[in-house]
JSON list of C-alpha atoms in Angstrom, two decimals:
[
{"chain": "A", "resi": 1, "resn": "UNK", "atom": "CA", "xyz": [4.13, 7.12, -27.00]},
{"chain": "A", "resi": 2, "resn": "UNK", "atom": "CA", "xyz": [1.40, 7.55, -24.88]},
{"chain": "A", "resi": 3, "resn": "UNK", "atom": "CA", "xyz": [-0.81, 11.37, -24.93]},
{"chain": "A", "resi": 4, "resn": "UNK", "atom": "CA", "xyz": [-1.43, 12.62, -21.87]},
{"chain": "A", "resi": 5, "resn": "UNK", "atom": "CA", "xyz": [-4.23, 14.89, -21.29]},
{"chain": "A", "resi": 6, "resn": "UNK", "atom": "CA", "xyz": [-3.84, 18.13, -19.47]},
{"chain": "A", "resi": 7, "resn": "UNK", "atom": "CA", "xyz": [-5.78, 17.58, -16.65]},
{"chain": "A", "resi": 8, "resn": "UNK", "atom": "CA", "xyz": [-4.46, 14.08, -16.08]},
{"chain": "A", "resi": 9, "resn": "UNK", "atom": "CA", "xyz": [-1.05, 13.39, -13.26]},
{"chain": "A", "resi": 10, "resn": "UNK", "atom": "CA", "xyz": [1.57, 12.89, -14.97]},
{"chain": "A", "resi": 11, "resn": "UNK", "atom": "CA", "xyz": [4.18, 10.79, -12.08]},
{"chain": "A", "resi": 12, "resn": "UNK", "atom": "CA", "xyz": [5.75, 7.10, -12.34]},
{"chain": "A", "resi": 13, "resn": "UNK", "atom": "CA", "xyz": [4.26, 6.22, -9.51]},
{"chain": "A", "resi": 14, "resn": "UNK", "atom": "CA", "xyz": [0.49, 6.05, -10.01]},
{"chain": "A", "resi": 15, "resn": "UNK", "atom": "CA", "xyz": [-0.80, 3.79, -13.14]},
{"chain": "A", "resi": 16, "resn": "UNK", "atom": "CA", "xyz": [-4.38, 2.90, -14.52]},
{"chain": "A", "resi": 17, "resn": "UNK", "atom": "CA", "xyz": [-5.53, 5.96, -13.41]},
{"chain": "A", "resi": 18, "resn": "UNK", "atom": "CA", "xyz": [-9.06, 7.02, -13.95]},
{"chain": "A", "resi": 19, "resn": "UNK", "atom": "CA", "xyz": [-10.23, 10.68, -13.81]},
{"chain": "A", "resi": 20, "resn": "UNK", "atom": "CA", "xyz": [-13.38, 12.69, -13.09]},
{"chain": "A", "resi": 21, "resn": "UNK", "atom": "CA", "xyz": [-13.57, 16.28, -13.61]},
{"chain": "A", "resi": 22, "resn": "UNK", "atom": "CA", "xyz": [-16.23, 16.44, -11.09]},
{"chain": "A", "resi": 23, "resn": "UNK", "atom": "CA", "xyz": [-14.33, 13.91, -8.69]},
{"chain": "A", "resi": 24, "resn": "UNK", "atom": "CA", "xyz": [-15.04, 15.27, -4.85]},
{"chain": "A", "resi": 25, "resn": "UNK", "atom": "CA", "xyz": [-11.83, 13.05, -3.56]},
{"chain": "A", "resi": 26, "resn": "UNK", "atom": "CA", "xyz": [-8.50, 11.27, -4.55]},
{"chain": "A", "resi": 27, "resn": "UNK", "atom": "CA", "xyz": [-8.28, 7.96, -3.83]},
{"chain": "A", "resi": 28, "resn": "UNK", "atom": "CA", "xyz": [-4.89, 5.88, -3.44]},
{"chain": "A", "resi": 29, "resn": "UNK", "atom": "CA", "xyz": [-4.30, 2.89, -3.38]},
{"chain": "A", "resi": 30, "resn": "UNK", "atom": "CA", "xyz": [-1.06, 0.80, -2.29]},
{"chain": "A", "resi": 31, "resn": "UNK", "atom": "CA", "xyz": [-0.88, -2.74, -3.17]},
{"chain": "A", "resi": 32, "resn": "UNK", "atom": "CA", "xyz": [0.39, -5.76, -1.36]},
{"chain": "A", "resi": 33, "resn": "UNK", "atom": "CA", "xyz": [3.85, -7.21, -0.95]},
{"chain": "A", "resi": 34, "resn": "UNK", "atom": "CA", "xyz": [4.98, -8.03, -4.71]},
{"chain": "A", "resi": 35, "resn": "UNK", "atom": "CA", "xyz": [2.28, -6.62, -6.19]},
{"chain": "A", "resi": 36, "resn": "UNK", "atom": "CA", "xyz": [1.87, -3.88, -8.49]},
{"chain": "A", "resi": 37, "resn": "UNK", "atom": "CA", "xyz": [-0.77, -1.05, -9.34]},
{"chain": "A", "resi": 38, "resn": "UNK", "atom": "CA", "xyz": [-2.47, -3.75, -12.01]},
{"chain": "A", "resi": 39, "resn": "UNK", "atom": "CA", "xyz": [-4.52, -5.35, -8.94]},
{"chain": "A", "resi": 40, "resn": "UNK", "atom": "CA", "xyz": [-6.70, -2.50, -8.58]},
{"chain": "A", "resi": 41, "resn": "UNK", "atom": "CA", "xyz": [-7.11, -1.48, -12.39]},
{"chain": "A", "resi": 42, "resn": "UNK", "atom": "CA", "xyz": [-10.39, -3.09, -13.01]},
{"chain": "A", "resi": 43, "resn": "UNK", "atom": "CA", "xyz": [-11.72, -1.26, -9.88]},
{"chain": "A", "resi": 44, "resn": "UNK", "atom": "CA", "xyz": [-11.14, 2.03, -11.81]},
{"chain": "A", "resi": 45, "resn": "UNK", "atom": "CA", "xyz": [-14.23, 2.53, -13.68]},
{"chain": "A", "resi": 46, "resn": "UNK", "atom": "CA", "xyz": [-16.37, 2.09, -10.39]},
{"chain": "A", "resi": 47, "resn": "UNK", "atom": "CA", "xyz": [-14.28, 5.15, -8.57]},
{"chain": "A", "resi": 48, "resn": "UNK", "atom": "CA", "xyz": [-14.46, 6.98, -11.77]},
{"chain": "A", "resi": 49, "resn": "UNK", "atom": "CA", "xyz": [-18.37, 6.81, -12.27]},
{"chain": "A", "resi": 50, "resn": "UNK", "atom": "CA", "xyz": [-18.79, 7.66, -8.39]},
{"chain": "A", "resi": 51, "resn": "UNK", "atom": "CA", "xyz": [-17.22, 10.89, -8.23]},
{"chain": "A", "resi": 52, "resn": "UNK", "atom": "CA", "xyz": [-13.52, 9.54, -7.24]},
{"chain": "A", "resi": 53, "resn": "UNK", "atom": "CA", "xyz": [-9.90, 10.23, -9.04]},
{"chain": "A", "resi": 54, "resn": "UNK", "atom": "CA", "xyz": [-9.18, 7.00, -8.82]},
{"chain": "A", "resi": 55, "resn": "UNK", "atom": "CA", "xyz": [-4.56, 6.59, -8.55]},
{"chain": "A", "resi": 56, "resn": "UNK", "atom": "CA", "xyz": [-3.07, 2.96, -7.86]},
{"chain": "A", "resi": 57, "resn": "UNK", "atom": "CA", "xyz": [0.68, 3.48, -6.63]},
{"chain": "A", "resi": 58, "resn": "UNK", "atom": "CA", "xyz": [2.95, 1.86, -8.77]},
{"chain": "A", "resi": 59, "resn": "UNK", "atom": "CA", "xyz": [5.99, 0.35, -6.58]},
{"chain": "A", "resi": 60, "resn": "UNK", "atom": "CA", "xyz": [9.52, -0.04, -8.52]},
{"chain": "A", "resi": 61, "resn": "UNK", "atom": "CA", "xyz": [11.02, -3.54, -9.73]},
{"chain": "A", "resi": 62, "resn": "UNK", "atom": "CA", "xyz": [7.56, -4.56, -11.02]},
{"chain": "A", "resi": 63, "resn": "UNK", "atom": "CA", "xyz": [5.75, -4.04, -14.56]},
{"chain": "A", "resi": 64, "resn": "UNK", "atom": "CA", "xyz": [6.05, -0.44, -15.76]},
{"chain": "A", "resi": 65, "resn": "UNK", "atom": "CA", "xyz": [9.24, 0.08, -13.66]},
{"chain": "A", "resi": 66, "resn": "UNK", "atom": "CA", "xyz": [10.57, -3.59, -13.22]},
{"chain": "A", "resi": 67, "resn": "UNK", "atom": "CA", "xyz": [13.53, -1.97, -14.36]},
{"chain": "A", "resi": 68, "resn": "UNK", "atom": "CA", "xyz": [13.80, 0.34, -11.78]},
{"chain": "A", "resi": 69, "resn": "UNK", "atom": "CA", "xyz": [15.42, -0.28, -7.99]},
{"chain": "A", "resi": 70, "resn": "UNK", "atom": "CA", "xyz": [13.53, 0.66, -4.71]},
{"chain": "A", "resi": 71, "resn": "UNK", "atom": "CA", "xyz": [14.34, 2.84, -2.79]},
{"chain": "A", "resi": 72, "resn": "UNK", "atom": "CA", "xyz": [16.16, 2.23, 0.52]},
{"chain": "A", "resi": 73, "resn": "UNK", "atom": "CA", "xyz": [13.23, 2.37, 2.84]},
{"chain": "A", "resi": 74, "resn": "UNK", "atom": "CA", "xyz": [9.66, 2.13, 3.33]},
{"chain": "A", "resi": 75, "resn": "UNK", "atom": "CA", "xyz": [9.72, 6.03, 4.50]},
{"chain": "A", "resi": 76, "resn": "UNK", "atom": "CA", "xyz": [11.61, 6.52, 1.52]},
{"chain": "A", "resi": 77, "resn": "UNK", "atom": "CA", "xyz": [9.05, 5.15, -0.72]},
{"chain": "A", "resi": 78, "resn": "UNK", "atom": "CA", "xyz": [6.39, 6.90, 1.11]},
{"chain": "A", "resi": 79, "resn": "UNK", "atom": "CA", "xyz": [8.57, 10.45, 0.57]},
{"chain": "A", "resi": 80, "resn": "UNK", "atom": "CA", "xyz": [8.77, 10.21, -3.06]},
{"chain": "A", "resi": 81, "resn": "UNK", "atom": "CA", "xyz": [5.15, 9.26, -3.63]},
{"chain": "A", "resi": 82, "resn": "UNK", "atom": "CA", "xyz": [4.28, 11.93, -1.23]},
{"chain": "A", "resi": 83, "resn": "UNK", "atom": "CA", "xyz": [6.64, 14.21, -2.83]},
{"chain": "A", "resi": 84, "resn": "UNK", "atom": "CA", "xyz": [5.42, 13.27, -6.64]},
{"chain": "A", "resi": 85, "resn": "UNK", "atom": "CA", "xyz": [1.82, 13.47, -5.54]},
{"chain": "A", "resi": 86, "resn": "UNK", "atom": "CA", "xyz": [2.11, 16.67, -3.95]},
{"chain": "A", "resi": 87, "resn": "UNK", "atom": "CA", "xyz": [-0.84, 18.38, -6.16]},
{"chain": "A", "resi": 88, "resn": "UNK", "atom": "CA", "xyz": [-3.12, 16.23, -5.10]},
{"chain": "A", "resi": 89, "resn": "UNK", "atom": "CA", "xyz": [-2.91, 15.86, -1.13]},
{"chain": "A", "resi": 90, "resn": "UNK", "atom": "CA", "xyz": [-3.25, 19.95, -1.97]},
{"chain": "A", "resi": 91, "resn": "UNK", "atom": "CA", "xyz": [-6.83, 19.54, -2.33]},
{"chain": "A", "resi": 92, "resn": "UNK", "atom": "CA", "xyz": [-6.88, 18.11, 0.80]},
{"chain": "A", "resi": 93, "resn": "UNK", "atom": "CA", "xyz": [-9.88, 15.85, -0.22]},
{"chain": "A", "resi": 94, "resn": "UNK", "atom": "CA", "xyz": [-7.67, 12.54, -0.32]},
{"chain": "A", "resi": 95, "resn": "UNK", "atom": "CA", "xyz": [-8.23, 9.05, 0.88]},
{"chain": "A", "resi": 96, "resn": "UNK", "atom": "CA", "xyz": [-5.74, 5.69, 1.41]},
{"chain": "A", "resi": 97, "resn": "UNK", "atom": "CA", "xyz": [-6.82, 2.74, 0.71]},
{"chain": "A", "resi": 98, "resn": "UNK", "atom": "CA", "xyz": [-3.61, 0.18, 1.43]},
{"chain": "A", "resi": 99, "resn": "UNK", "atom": "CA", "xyz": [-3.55, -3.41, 1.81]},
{"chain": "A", "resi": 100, "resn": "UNK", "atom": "CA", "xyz": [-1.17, -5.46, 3.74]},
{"chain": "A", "resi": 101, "resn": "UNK", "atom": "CA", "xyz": [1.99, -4.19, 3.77]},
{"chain": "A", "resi": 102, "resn": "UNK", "atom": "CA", "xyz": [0.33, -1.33, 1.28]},
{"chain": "A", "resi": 103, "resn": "UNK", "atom": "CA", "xyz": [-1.15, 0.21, 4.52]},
{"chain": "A", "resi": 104, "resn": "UNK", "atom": "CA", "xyz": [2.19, 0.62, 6.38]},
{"chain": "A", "resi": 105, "resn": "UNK", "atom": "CA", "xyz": [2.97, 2.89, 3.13]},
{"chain": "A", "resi": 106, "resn": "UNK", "atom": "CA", "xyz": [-0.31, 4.79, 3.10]},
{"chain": "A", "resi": 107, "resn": "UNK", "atom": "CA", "xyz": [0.15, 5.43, 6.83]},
{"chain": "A", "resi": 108, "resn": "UNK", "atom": "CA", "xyz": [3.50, 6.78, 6.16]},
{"chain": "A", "resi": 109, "resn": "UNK", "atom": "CA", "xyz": [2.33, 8.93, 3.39]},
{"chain": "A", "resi": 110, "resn": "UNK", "atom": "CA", "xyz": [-0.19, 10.48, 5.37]},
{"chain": "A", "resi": 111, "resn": "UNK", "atom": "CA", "xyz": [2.70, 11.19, 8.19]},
{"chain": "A", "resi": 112, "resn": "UNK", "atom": "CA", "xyz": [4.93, 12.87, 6.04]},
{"chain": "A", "resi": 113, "resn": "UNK", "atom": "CA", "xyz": [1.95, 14.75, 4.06]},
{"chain": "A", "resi": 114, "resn": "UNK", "atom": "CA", "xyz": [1.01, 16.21, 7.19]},
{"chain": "A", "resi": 115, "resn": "UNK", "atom": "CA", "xyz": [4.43, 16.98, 8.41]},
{"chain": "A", "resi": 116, "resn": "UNK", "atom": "CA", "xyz": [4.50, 18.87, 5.32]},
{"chain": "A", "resi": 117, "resn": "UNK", "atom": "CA", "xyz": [1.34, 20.85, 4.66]},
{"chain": "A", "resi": 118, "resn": "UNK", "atom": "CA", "xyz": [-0.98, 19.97, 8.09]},
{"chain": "A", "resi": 119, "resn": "UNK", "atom": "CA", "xyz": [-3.39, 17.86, 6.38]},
{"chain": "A", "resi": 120, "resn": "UNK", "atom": "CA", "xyz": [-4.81, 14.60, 6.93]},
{"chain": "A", "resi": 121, "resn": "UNK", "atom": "CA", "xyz": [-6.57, 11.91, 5.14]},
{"chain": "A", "resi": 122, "resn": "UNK", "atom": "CA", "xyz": [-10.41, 12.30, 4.95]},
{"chain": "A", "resi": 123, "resn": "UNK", "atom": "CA", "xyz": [-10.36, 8.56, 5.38]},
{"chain": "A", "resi": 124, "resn": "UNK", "atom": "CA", "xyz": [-8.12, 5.65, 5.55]},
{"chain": "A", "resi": 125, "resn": "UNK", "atom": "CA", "xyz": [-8.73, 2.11, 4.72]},
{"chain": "A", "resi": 126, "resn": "UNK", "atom": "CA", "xyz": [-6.22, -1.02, 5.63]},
{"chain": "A", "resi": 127, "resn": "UNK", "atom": "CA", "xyz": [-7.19, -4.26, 4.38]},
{"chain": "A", "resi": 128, "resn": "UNK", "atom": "CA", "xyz": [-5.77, -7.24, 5.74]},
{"chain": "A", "resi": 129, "resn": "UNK", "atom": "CA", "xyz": [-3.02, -5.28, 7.45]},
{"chain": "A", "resi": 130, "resn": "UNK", "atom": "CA", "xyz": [-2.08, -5.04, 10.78]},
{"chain": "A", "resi": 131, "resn": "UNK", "atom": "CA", "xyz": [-1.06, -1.59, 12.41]},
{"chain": "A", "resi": 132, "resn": "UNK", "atom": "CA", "xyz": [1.93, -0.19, 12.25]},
{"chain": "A", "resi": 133, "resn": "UNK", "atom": "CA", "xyz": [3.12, -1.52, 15.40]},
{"chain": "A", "resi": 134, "resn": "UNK", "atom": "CA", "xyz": [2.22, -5.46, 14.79]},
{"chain": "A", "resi": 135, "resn": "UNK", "atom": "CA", "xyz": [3.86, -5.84, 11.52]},
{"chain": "A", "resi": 136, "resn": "UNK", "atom": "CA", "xyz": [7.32, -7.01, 12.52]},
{"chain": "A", "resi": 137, "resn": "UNK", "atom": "CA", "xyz": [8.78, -9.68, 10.74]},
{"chain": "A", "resi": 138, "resn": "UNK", "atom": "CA", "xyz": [11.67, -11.97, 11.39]},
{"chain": "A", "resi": 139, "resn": "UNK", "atom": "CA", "xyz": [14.60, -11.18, 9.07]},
{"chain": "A", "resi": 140, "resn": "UNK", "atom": "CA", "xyz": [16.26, -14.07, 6.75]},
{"chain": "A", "resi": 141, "resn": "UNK", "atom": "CA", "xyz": [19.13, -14.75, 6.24]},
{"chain": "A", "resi": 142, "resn": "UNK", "atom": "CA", "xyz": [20.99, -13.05, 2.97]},
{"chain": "A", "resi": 143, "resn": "UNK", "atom": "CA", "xyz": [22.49, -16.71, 1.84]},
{"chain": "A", "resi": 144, "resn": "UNK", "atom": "CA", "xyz": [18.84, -17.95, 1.53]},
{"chain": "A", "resi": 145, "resn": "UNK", "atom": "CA", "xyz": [18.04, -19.86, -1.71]},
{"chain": "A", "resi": 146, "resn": "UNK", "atom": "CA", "xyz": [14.76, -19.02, -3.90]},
{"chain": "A", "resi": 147, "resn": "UNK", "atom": "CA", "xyz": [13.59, -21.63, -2.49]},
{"chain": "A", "resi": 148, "resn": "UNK", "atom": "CA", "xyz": [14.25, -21.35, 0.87]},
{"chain": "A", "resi": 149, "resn": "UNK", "atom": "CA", "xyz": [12.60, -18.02, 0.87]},
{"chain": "A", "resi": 150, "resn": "UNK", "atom": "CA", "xyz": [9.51, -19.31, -1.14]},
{"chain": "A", "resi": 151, "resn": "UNK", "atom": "CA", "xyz": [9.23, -21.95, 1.98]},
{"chain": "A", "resi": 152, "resn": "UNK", "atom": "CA", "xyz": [9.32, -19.09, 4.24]},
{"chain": "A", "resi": 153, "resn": "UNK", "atom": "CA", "xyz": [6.68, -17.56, 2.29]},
{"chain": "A", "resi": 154, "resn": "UNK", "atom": "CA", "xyz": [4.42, -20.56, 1.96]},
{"chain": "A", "resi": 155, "resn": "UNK", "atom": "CA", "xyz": [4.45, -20.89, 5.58]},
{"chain": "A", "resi": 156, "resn": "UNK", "atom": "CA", "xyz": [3.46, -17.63, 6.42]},
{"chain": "A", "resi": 157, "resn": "UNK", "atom": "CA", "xyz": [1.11, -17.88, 3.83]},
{"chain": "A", "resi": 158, "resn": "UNK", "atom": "CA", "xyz": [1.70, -15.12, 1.56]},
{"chain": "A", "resi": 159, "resn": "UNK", "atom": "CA", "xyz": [1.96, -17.76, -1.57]},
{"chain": "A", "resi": 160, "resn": "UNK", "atom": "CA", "xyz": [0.21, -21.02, -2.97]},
{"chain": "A", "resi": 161, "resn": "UNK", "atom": "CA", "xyz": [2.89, -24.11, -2.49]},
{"chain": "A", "resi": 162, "resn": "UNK", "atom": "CA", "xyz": [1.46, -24.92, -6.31]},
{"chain": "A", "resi": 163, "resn": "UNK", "atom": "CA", "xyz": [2.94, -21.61, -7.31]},
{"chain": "A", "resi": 164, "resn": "UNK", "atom": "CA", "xyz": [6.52, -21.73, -6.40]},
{"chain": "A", "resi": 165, "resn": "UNK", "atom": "CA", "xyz": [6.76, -25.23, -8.76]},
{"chain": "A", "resi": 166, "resn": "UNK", "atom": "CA", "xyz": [6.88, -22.56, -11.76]},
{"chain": "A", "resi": 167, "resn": "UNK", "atom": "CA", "xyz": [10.58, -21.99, -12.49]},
{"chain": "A", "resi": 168, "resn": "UNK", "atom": "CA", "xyz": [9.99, -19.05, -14.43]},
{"chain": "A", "resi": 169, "resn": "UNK", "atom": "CA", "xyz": [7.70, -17.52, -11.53]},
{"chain": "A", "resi": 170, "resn": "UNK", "atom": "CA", "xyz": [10.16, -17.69, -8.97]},
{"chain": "A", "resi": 171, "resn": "UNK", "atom": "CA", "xyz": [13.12, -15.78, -10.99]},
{"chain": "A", "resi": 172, "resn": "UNK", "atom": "CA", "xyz": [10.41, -13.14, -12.20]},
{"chain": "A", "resi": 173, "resn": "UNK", "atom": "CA", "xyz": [8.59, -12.41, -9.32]},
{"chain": "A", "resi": 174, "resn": "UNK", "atom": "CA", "xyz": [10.91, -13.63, -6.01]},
{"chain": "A", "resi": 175, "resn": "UNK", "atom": "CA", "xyz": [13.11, -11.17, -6.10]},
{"chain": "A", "resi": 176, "resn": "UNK", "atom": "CA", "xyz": [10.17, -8.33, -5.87]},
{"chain": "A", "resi": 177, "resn": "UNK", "atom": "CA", "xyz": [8.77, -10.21, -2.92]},
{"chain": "A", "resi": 178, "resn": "UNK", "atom": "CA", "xyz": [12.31, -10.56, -1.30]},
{"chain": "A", "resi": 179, "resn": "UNK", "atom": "CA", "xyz": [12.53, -6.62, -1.68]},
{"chain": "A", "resi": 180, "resn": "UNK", "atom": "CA", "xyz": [9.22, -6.34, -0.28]},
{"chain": "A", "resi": 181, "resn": "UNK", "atom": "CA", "xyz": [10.07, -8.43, 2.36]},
{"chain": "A", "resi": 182, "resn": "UNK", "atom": "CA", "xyz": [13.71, -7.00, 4.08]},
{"chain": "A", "resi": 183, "resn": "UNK", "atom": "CA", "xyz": [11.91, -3.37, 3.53]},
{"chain": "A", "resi": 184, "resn": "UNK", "atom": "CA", "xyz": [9.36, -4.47, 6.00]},
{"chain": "A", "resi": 185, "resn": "UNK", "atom": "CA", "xyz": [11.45, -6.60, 8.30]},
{"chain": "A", "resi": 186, "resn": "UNK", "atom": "CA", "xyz": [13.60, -2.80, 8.52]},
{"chain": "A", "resi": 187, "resn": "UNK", "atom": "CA", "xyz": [10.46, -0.80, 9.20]},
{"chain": "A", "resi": 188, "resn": "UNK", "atom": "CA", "xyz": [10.27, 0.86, 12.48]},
{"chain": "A", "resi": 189, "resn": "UNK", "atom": "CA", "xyz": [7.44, 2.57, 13.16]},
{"chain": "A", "resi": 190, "resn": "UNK", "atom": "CA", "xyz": [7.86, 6.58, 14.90]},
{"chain": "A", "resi": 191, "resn": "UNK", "atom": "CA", "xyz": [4.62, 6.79, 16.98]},
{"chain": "A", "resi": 192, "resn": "UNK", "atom": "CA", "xyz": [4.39, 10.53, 16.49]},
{"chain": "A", "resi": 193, "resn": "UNK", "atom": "CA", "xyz": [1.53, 10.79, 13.80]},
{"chain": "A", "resi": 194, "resn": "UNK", "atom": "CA", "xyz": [-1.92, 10.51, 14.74]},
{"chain": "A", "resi": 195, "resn": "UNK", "atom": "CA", "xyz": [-4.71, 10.68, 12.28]},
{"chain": "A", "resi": 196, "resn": "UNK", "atom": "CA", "xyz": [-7.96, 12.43, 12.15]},
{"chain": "A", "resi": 197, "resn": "UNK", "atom": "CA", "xyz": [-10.18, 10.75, 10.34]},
{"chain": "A", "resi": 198, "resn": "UNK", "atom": "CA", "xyz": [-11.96, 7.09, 10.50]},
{"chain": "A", "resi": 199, "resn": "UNK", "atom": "CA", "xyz": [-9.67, 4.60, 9.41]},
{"chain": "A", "resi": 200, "resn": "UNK", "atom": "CA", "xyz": [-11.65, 1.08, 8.57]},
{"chain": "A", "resi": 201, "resn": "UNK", "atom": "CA", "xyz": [-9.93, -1.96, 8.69]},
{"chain": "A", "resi": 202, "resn": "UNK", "atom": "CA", "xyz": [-11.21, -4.85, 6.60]},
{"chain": "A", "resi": 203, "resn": "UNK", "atom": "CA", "xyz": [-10.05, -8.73, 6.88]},
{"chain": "A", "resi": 204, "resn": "UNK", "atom": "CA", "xyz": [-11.44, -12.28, 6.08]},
{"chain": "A", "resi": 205, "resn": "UNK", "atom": "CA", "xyz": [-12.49, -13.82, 9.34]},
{"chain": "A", "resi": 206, "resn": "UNK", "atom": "CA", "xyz": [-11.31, -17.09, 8.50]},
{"chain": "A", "resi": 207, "resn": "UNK", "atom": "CA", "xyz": [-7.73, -15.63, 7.33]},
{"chain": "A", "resi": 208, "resn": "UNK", "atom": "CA", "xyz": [-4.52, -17.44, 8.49]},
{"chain": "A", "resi": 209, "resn": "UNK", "atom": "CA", "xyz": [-2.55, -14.22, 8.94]},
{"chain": "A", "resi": 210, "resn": "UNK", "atom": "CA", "xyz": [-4.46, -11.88, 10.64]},
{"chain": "A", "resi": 211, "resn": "UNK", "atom": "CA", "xyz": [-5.49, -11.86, 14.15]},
{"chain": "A", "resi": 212, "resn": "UNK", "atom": "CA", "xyz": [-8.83, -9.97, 13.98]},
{"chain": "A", "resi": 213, "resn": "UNK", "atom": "CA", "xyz": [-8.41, -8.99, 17.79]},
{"chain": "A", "resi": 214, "resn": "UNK", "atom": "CA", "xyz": [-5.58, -7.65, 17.02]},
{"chain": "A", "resi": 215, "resn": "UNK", "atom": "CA", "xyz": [-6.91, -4.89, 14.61]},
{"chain": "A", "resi": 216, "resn": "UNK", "atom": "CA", "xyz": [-8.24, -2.85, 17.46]},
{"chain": "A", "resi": 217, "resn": "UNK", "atom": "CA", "xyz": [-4.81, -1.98, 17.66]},
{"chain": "A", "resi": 218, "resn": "UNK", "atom": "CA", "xyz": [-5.16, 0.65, 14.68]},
{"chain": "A", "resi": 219, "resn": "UNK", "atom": "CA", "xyz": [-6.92, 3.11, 17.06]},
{"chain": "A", "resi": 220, "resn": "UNK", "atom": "CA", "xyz": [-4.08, 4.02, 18.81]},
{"chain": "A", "resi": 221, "resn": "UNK", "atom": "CA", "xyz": [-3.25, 5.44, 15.11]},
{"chain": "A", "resi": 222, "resn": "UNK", "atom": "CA", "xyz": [-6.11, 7.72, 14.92]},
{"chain": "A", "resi": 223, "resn": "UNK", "atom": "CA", "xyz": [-8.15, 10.79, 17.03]},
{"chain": "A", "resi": 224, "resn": "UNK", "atom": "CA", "xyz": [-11.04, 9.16, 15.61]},
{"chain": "A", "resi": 225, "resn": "UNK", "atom": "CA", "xyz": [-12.32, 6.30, 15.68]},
{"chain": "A", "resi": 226, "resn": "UNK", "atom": "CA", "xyz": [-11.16, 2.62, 14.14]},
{"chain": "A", "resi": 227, "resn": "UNK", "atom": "CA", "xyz": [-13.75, 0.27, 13.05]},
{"chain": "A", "resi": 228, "resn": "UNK", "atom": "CA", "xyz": [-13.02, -3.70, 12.16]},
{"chain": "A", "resi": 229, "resn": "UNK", "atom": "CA", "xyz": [-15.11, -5.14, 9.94]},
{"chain": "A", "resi": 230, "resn": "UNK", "atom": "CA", "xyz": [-14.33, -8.85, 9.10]},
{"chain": "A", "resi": 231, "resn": "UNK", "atom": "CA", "xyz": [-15.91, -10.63, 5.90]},
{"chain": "A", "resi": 232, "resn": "UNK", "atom": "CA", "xyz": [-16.63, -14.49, 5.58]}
]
């Protein structure tokens, strides 16, 4: 059973959480389509020794909770973190850090957190994510084999062709990505949310996915200002 300290947040949907008792912000972070909080874990220690409460969002159907179902709707995943992480977004000294579809979840966070209390972000990060309004995907259809749907994958690029040969990887992890995938084919973004703060948007100029001109988009999603920067 595991101890948990007094100080430290006790909610399903953060994990690997590192915390500093002289942290001056809260830092999320959302993970990609079929991932789970694990992919940021070894960045803990960094946030940690630099002043930062450092929470990756855990996501249901995947390692702690692969037992668990998601819920019915991006905003509805987005309401219960917001709604479990309430004590924190108190502070108002938080920062989102999401990538891919991970930022259409932070974003939504940070719309119902301020609908809630009137605060926003004091920064937000989106990492090889479009905005909000770009994201659209095409729907499949519900018949679709494994396979079929890891083809559909492969050619958008969101998994290695050497991958899918792995039996055992497609019945573990295709039905998390499928989930993943028909919650953000349902997403419809309600442009009534602006944020304050900088938001940075970071992506790998030679990436197959995103269109770097394209990014400037996010600054219709902030009062501030929106800043690409693209890595080769």
């Amino acid at each position: 059973m595991k101890i948990r300290k007094d100080d430290e947040m006790d909610s399903s949907w953060i994990a690997f959480q590192k915390e500093n008792n002289k942290a001056k912000y809260d830092i999320l972070l959302f993970p990609h389509s079929g991932a789970g909080a694990s992919v940021f874990a070894s960045w803990g220690k960094v946030f940690q020794k630099n002043h930062f409460n450092f929470y990756p969002i855990q996501y249901p159907m995947r390692e702690g909770r692969k037992n668990e179902e998601m819920p019915s709707s991006l905003t509805e995943i987005a309401r219960e973190i917001a709604e479990s992480l309430m004590e924190v977004f108190k502070k108002n000294r938080y920062i989102l850090y999401g990538r891919c579809t991970g930022s259409l979840v932070a974003y939504e966070v940070a719309r119902y957190v301020y609908k809630k209390l009137g605060i926003h972000p004091k920064l937000f990060v989106a990492a090889s994510a479009l905005s909000p309004n770009d994201c659209k995907l095409e729907p499949m259809d519900d018949k679709a084999s494994s396979k079929e749907w890891a083809k559909k994958f492969i050619d958008l690029h969101f998994l290695d062709p050497n991958v899918v040969q792995d039996e055992m990887f497609l019945e573990f992890y295709m039905p998390v990505l499928k989930a993943d995938y028909k919650m953000q084919v349902d997403y419809q973004c309600i442009p009534d949310y602006q944020l304050e703060c900088h938001i940075y948007t970071l992506y790998g100029k030679e990436d197959k996915v995103i269109d770097g001109e394209k990014l400037e988009h996010w600054q219709a999603f902030t009062k501030n200002q929106a800043h690409q920067v693209g890595f080769t």
